[in-house]
PDB file as gemmi writes it, atoms N, CA and C in Angstrom:
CRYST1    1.000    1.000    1.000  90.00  90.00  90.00 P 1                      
ATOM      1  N   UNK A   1       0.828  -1.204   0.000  1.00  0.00           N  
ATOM      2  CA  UNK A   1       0.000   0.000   0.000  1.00  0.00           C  
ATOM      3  C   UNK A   1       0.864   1.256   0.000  1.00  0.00           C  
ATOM      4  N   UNK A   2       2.043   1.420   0.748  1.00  0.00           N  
ATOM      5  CA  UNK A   2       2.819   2.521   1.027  1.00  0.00           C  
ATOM      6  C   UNK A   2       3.649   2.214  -0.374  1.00  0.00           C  
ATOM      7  N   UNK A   3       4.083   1.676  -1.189  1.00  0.00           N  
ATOM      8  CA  UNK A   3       4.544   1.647  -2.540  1.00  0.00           C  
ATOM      9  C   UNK A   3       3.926   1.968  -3.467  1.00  0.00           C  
ATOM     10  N   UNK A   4       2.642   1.648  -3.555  1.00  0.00           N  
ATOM     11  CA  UNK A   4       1.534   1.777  -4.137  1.00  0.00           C  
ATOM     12  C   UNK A   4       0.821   4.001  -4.284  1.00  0.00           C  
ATOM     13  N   UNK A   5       0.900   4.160  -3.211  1.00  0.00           N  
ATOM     14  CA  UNK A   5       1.114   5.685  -2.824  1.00  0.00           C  
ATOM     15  C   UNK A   5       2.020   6.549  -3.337  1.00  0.00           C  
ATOM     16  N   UNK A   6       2.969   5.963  -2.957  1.00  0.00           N  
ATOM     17  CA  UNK A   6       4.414   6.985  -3.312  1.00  0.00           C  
ATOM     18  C   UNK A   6       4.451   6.651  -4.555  1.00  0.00           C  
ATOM     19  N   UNK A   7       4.197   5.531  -5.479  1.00  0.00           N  
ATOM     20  CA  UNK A   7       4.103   5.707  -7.354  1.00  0.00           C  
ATOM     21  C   UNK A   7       3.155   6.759  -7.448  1.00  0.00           C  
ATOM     22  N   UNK A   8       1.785   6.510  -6.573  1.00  0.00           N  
ATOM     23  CA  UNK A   8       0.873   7.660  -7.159  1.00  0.00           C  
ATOM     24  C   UNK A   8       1.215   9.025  -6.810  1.00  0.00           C  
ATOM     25  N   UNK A   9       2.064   9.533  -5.455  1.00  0.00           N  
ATOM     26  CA  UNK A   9       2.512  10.672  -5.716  1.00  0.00           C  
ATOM     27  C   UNK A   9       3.202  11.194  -6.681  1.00  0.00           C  
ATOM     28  N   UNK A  10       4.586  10.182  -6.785  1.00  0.00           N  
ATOM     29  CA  UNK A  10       5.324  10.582  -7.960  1.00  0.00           C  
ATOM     30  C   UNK A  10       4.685  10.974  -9.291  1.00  0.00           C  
ATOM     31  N   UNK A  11       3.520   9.990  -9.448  1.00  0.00           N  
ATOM     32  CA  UNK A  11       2.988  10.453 -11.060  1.00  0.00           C  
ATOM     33  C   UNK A  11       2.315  11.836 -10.963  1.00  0.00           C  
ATOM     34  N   UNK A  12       1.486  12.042  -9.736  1.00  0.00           N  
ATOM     35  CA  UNK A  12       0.993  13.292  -9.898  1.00  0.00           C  
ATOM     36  C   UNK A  12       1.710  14.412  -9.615  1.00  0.00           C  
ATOM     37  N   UNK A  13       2.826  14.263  -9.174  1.00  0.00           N  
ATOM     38  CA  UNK A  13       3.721  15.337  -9.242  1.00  0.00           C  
ATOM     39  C   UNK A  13       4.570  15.789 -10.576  1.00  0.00           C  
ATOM     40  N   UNK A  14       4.908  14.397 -10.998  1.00  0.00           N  
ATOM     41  CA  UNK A  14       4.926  14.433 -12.421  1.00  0.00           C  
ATOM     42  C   UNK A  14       4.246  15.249 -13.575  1.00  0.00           C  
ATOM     43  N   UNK A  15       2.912  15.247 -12.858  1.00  0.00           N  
ATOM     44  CA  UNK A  15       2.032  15.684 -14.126  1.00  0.00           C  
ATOM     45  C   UNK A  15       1.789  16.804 -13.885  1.00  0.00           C  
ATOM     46  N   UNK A  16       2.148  17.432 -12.334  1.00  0.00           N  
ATOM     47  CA  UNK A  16       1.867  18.420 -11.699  1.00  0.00           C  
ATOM     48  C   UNK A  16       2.827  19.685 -13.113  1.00  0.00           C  
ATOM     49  N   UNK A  17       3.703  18.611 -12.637  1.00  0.00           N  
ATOM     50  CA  UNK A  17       5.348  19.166 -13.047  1.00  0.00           C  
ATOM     51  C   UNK A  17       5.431  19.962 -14.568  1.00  0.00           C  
ATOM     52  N   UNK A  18       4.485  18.972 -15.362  1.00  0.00           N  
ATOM     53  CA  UNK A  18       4.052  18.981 -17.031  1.00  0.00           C  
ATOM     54  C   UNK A  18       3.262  19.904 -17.349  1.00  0.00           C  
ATOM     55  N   UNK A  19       2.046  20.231 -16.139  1.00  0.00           N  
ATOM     56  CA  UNK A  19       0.906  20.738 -16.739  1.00  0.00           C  
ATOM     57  C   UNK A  19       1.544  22.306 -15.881  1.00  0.00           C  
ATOM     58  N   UNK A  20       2.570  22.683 -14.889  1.00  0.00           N  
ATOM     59  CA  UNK A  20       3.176  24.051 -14.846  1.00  0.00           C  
ATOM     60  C   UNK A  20       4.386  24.586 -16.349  1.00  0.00           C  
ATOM     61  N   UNK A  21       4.906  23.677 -16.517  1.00  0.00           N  
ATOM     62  CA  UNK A  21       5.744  23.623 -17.512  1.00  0.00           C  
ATOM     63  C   UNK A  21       5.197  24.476 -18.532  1.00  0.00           C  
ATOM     64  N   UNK A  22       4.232  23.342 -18.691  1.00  0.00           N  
ATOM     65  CA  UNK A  22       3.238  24.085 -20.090  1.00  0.00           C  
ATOM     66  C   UNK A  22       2.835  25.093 -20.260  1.00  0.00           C  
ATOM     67  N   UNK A  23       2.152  25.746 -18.871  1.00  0.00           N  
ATOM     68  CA  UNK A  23       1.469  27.226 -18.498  1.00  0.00           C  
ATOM     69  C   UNK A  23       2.941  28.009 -18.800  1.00  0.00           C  
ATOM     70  N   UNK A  24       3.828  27.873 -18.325  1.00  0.00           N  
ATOM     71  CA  UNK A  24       5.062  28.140 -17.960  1.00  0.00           C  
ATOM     72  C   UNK A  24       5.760  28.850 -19.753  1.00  0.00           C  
ATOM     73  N   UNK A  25       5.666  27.418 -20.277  1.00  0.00           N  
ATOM     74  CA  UNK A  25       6.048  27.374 -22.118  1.00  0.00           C  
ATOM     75  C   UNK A  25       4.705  28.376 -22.628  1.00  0.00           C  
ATOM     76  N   UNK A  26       3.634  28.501 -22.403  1.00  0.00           N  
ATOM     77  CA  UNK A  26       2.547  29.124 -22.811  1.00  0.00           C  
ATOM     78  C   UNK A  26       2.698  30.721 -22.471  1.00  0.00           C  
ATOM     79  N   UNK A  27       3.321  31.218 -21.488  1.00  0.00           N  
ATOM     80  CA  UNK A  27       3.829  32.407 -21.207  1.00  0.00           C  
ATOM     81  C   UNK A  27       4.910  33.286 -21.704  1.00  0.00           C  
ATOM     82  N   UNK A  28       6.057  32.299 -21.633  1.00  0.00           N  
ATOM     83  CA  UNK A  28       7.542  32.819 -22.337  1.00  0.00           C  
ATOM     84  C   UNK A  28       7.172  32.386 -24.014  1.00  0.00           C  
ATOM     85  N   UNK A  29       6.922  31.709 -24.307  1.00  0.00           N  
ATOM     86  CA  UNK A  29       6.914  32.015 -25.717  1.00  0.00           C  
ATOM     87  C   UNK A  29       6.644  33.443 -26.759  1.00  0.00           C  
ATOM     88  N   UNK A  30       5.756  33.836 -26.620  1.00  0.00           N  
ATOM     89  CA  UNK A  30       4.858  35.376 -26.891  1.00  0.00           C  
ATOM     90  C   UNK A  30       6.046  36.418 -26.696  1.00  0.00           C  
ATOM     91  N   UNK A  31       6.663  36.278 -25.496  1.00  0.00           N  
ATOM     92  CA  UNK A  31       7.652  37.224 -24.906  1.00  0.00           C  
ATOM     93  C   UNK A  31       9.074  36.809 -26.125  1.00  0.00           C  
ATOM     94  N   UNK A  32       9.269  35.757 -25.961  1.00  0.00           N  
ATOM     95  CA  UNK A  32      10.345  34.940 -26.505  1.00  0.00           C  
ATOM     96  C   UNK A  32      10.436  35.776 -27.921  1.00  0.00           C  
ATOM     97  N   UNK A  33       9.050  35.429 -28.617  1.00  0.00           N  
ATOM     98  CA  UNK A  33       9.290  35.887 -30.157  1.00  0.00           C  
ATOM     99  C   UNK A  33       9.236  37.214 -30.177  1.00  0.00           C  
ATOM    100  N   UNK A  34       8.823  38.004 -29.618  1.00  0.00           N  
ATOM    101  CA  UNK A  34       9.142  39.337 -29.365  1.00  0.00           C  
ATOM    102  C   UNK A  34      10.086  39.731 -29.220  1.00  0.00           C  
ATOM    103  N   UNK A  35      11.213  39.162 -28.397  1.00  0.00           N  
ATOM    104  CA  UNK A  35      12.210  39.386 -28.078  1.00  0.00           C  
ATOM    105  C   UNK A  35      13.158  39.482 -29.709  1.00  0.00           C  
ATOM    106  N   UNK A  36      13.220  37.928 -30.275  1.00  0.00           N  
ATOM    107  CA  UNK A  36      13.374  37.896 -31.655  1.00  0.00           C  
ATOM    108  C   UNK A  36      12.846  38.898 -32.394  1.00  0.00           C  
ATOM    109  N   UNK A  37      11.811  38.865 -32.581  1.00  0.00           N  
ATOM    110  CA  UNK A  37      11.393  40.204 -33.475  1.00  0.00           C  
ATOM    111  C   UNK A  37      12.474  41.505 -33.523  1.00  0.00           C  
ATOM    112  N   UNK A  38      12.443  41.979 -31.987  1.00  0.00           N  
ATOM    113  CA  UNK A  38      13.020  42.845 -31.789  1.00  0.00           C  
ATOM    114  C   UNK A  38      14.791  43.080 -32.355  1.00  0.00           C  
ATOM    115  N   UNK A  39      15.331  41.796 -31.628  1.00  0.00           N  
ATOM    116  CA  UNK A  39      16.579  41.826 -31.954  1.00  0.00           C  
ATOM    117  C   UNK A  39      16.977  41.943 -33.765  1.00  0.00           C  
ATOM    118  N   UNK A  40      15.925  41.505 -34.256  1.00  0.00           N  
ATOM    119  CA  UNK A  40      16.277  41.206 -35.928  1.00  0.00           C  
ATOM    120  C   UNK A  40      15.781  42.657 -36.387  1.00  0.00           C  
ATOM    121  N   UNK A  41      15.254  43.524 -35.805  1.00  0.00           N  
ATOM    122  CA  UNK A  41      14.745  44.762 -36.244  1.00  0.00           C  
ATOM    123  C   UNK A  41      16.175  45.840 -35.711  1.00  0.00           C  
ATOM    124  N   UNK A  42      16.356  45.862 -34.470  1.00  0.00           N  
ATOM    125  CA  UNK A  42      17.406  46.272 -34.103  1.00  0.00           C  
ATOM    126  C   UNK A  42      18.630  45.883 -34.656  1.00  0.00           C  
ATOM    127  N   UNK A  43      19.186  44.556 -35.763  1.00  0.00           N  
ATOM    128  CA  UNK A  43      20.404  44.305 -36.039  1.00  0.00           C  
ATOM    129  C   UNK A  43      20.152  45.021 -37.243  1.00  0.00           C  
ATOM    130  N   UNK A  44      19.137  45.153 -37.617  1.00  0.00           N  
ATOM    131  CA  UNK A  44      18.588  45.182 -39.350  1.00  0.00           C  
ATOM    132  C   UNK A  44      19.146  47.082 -39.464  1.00  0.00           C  
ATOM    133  N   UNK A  45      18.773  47.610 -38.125  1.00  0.00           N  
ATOM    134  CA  UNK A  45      19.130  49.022 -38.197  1.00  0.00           C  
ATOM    135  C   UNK A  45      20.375  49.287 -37.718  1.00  0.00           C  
ATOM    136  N   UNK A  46      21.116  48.909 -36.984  1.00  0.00           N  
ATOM    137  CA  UNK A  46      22.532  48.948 -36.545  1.00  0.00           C  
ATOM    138  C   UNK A  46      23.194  48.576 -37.993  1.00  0.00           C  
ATOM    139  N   UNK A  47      23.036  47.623 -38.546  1.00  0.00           N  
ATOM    140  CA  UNK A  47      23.852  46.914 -40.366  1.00  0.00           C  
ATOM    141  C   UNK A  47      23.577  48.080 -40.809  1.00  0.00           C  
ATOM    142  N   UNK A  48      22.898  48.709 -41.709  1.00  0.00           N  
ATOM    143  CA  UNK A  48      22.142  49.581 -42.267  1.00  0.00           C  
ATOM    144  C   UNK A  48      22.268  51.087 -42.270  1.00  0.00           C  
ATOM    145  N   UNK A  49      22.739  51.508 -40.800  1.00  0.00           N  
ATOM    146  CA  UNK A  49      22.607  52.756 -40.702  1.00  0.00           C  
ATOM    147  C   UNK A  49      23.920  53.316 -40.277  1.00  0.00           C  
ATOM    148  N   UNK A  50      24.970  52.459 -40.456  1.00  0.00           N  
ATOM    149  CA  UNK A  50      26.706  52.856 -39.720  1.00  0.00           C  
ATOM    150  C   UNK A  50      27.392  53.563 -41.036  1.00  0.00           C  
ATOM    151  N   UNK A  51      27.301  53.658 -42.077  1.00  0.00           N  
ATOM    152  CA  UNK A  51      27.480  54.141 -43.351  1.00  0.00           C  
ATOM    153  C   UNK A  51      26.744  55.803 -43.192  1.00  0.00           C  
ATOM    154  N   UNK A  52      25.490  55.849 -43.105  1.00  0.00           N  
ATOM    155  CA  UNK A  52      24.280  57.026 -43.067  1.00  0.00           C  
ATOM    156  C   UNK A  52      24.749  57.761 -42.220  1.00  0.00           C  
ATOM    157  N   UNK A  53      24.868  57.400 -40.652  1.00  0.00           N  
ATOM    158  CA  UNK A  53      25.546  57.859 -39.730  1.00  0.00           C  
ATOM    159  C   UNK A  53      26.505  58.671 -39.740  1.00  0.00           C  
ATOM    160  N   UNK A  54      27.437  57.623 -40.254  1.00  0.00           N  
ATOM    161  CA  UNK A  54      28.898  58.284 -40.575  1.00  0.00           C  
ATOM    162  C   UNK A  54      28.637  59.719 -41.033  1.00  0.00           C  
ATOM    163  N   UNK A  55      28.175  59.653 -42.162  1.00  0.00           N  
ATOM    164  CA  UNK A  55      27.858  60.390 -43.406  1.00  0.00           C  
ATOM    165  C   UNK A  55      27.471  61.943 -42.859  1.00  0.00           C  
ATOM    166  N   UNK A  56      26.116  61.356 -41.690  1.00  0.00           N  
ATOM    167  CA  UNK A  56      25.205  62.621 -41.237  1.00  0.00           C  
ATOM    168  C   UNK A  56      26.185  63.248 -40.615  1.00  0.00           C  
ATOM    169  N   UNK A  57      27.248  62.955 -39.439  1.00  0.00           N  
ATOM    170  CA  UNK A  57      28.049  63.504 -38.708  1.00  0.00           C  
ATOM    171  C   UNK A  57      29.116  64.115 -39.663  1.00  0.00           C  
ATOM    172  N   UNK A  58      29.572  63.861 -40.526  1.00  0.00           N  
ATOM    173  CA  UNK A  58      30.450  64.533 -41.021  1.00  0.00           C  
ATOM    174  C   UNK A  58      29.834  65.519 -41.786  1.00  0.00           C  
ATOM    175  N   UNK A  59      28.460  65.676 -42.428  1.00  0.00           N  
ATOM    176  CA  UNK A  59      27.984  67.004 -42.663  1.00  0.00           C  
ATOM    177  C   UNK A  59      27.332  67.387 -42.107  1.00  0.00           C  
ATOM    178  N   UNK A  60      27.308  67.459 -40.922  1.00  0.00           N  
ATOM    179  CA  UNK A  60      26.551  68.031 -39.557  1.00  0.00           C  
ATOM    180  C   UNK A  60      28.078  68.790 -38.662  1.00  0.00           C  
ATOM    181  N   UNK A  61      28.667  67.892 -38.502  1.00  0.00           N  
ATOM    182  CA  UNK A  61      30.043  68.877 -37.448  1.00  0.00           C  
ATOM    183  C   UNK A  61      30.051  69.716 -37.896  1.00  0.00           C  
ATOM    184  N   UNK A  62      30.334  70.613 -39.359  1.00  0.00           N  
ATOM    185  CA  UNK A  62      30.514  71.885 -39.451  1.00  0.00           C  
ATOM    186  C   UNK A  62      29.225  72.613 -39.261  1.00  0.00           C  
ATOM    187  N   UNK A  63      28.320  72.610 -39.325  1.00  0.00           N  
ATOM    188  CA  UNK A  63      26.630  73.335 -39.322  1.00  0.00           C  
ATOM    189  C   UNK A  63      26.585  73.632 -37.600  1.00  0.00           C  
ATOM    190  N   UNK A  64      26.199  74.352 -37.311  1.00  0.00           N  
ATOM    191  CA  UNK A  64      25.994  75.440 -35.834  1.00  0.00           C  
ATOM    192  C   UNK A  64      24.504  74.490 -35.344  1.00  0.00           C  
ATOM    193  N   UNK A  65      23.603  73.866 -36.217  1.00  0.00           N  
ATOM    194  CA  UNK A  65      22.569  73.652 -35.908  1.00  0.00           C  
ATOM    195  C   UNK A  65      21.905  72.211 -36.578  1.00  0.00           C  
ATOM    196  N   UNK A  66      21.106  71.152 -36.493  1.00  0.00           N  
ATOM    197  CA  UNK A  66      21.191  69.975 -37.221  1.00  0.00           C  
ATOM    198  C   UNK A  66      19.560  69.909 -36.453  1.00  0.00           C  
ATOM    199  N   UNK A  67      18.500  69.281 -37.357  1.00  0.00           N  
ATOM    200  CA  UNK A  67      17.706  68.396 -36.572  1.00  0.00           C  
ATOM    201  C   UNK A  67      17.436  67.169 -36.372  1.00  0.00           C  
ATOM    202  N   UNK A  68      17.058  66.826 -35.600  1.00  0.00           N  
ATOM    203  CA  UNK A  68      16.545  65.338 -34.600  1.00  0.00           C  
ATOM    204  C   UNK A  68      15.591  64.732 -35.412  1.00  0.00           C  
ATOM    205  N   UNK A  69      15.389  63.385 -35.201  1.00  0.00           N  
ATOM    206  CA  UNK A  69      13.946  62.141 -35.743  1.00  0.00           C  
ATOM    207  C   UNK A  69      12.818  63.606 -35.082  1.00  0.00           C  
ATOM    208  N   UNK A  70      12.804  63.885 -34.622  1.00  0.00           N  
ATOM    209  CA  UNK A  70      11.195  64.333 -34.004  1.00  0.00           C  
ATOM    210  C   UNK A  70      11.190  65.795 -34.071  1.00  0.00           C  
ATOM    211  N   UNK A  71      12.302  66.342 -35.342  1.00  0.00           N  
ATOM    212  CA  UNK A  71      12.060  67.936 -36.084  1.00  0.00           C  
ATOM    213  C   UNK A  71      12.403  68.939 -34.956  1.00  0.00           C  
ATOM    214  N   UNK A  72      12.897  68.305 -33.917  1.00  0.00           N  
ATOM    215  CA  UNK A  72      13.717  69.337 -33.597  1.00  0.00           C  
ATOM    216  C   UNK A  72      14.987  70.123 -33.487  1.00  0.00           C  
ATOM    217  N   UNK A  73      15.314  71.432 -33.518  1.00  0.00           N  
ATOM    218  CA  UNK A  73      16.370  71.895 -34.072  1.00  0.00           C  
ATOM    219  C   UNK A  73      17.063  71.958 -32.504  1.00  0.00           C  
ATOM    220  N   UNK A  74      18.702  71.537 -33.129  1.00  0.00           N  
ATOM    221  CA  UNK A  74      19.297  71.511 -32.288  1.00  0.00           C  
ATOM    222  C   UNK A  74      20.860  72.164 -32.049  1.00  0.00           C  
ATOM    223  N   UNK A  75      20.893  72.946 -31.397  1.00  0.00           N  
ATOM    224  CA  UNK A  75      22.129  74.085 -31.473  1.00  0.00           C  
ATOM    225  C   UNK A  75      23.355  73.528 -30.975  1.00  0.00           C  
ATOM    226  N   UNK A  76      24.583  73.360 -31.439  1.00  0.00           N  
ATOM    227  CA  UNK A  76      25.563  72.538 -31.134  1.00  0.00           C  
ATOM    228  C   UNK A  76      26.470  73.635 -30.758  1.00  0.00           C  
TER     229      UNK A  76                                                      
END                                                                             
């Protein structure tokens, strides 16, 4: 009987174990691919924009004044 018990704990802890897991996998995933998303959007603009960059700063250092993503003017 006491062998008999402790299999049935083990299994339901087992399953305990499976069915948090899952909630667990059901949570981080969503986050997970987001995360991806993000990083491949962020590498996509770091590759992309180190050339442009360059470019803007060297005809921007001489100019007294340059604007920002959000149109504003900015006095150097």
């Amino acid at each position: 009987l006491t062998i008999e018990l402790n299999k049935l704990k083990i299994r339901f802890a087992t399953e305990v174990g499976r069915v948090a897991k899952r909630r667990v996998d059901q949570r981080v995933e969503p986050a997970k691919k987001a995360a991806q998303i993000l990083h491949k959007k962020l590498l996509g603009c770091v590759q992309s924009q180190t050339g442009v960059d360059a470019e803007r700063r060297m005809v921007t250092a001489n100019q007294t004044h340059c604007r920002n993503d959000k149109g504003l003017v900015i006095i150097k």
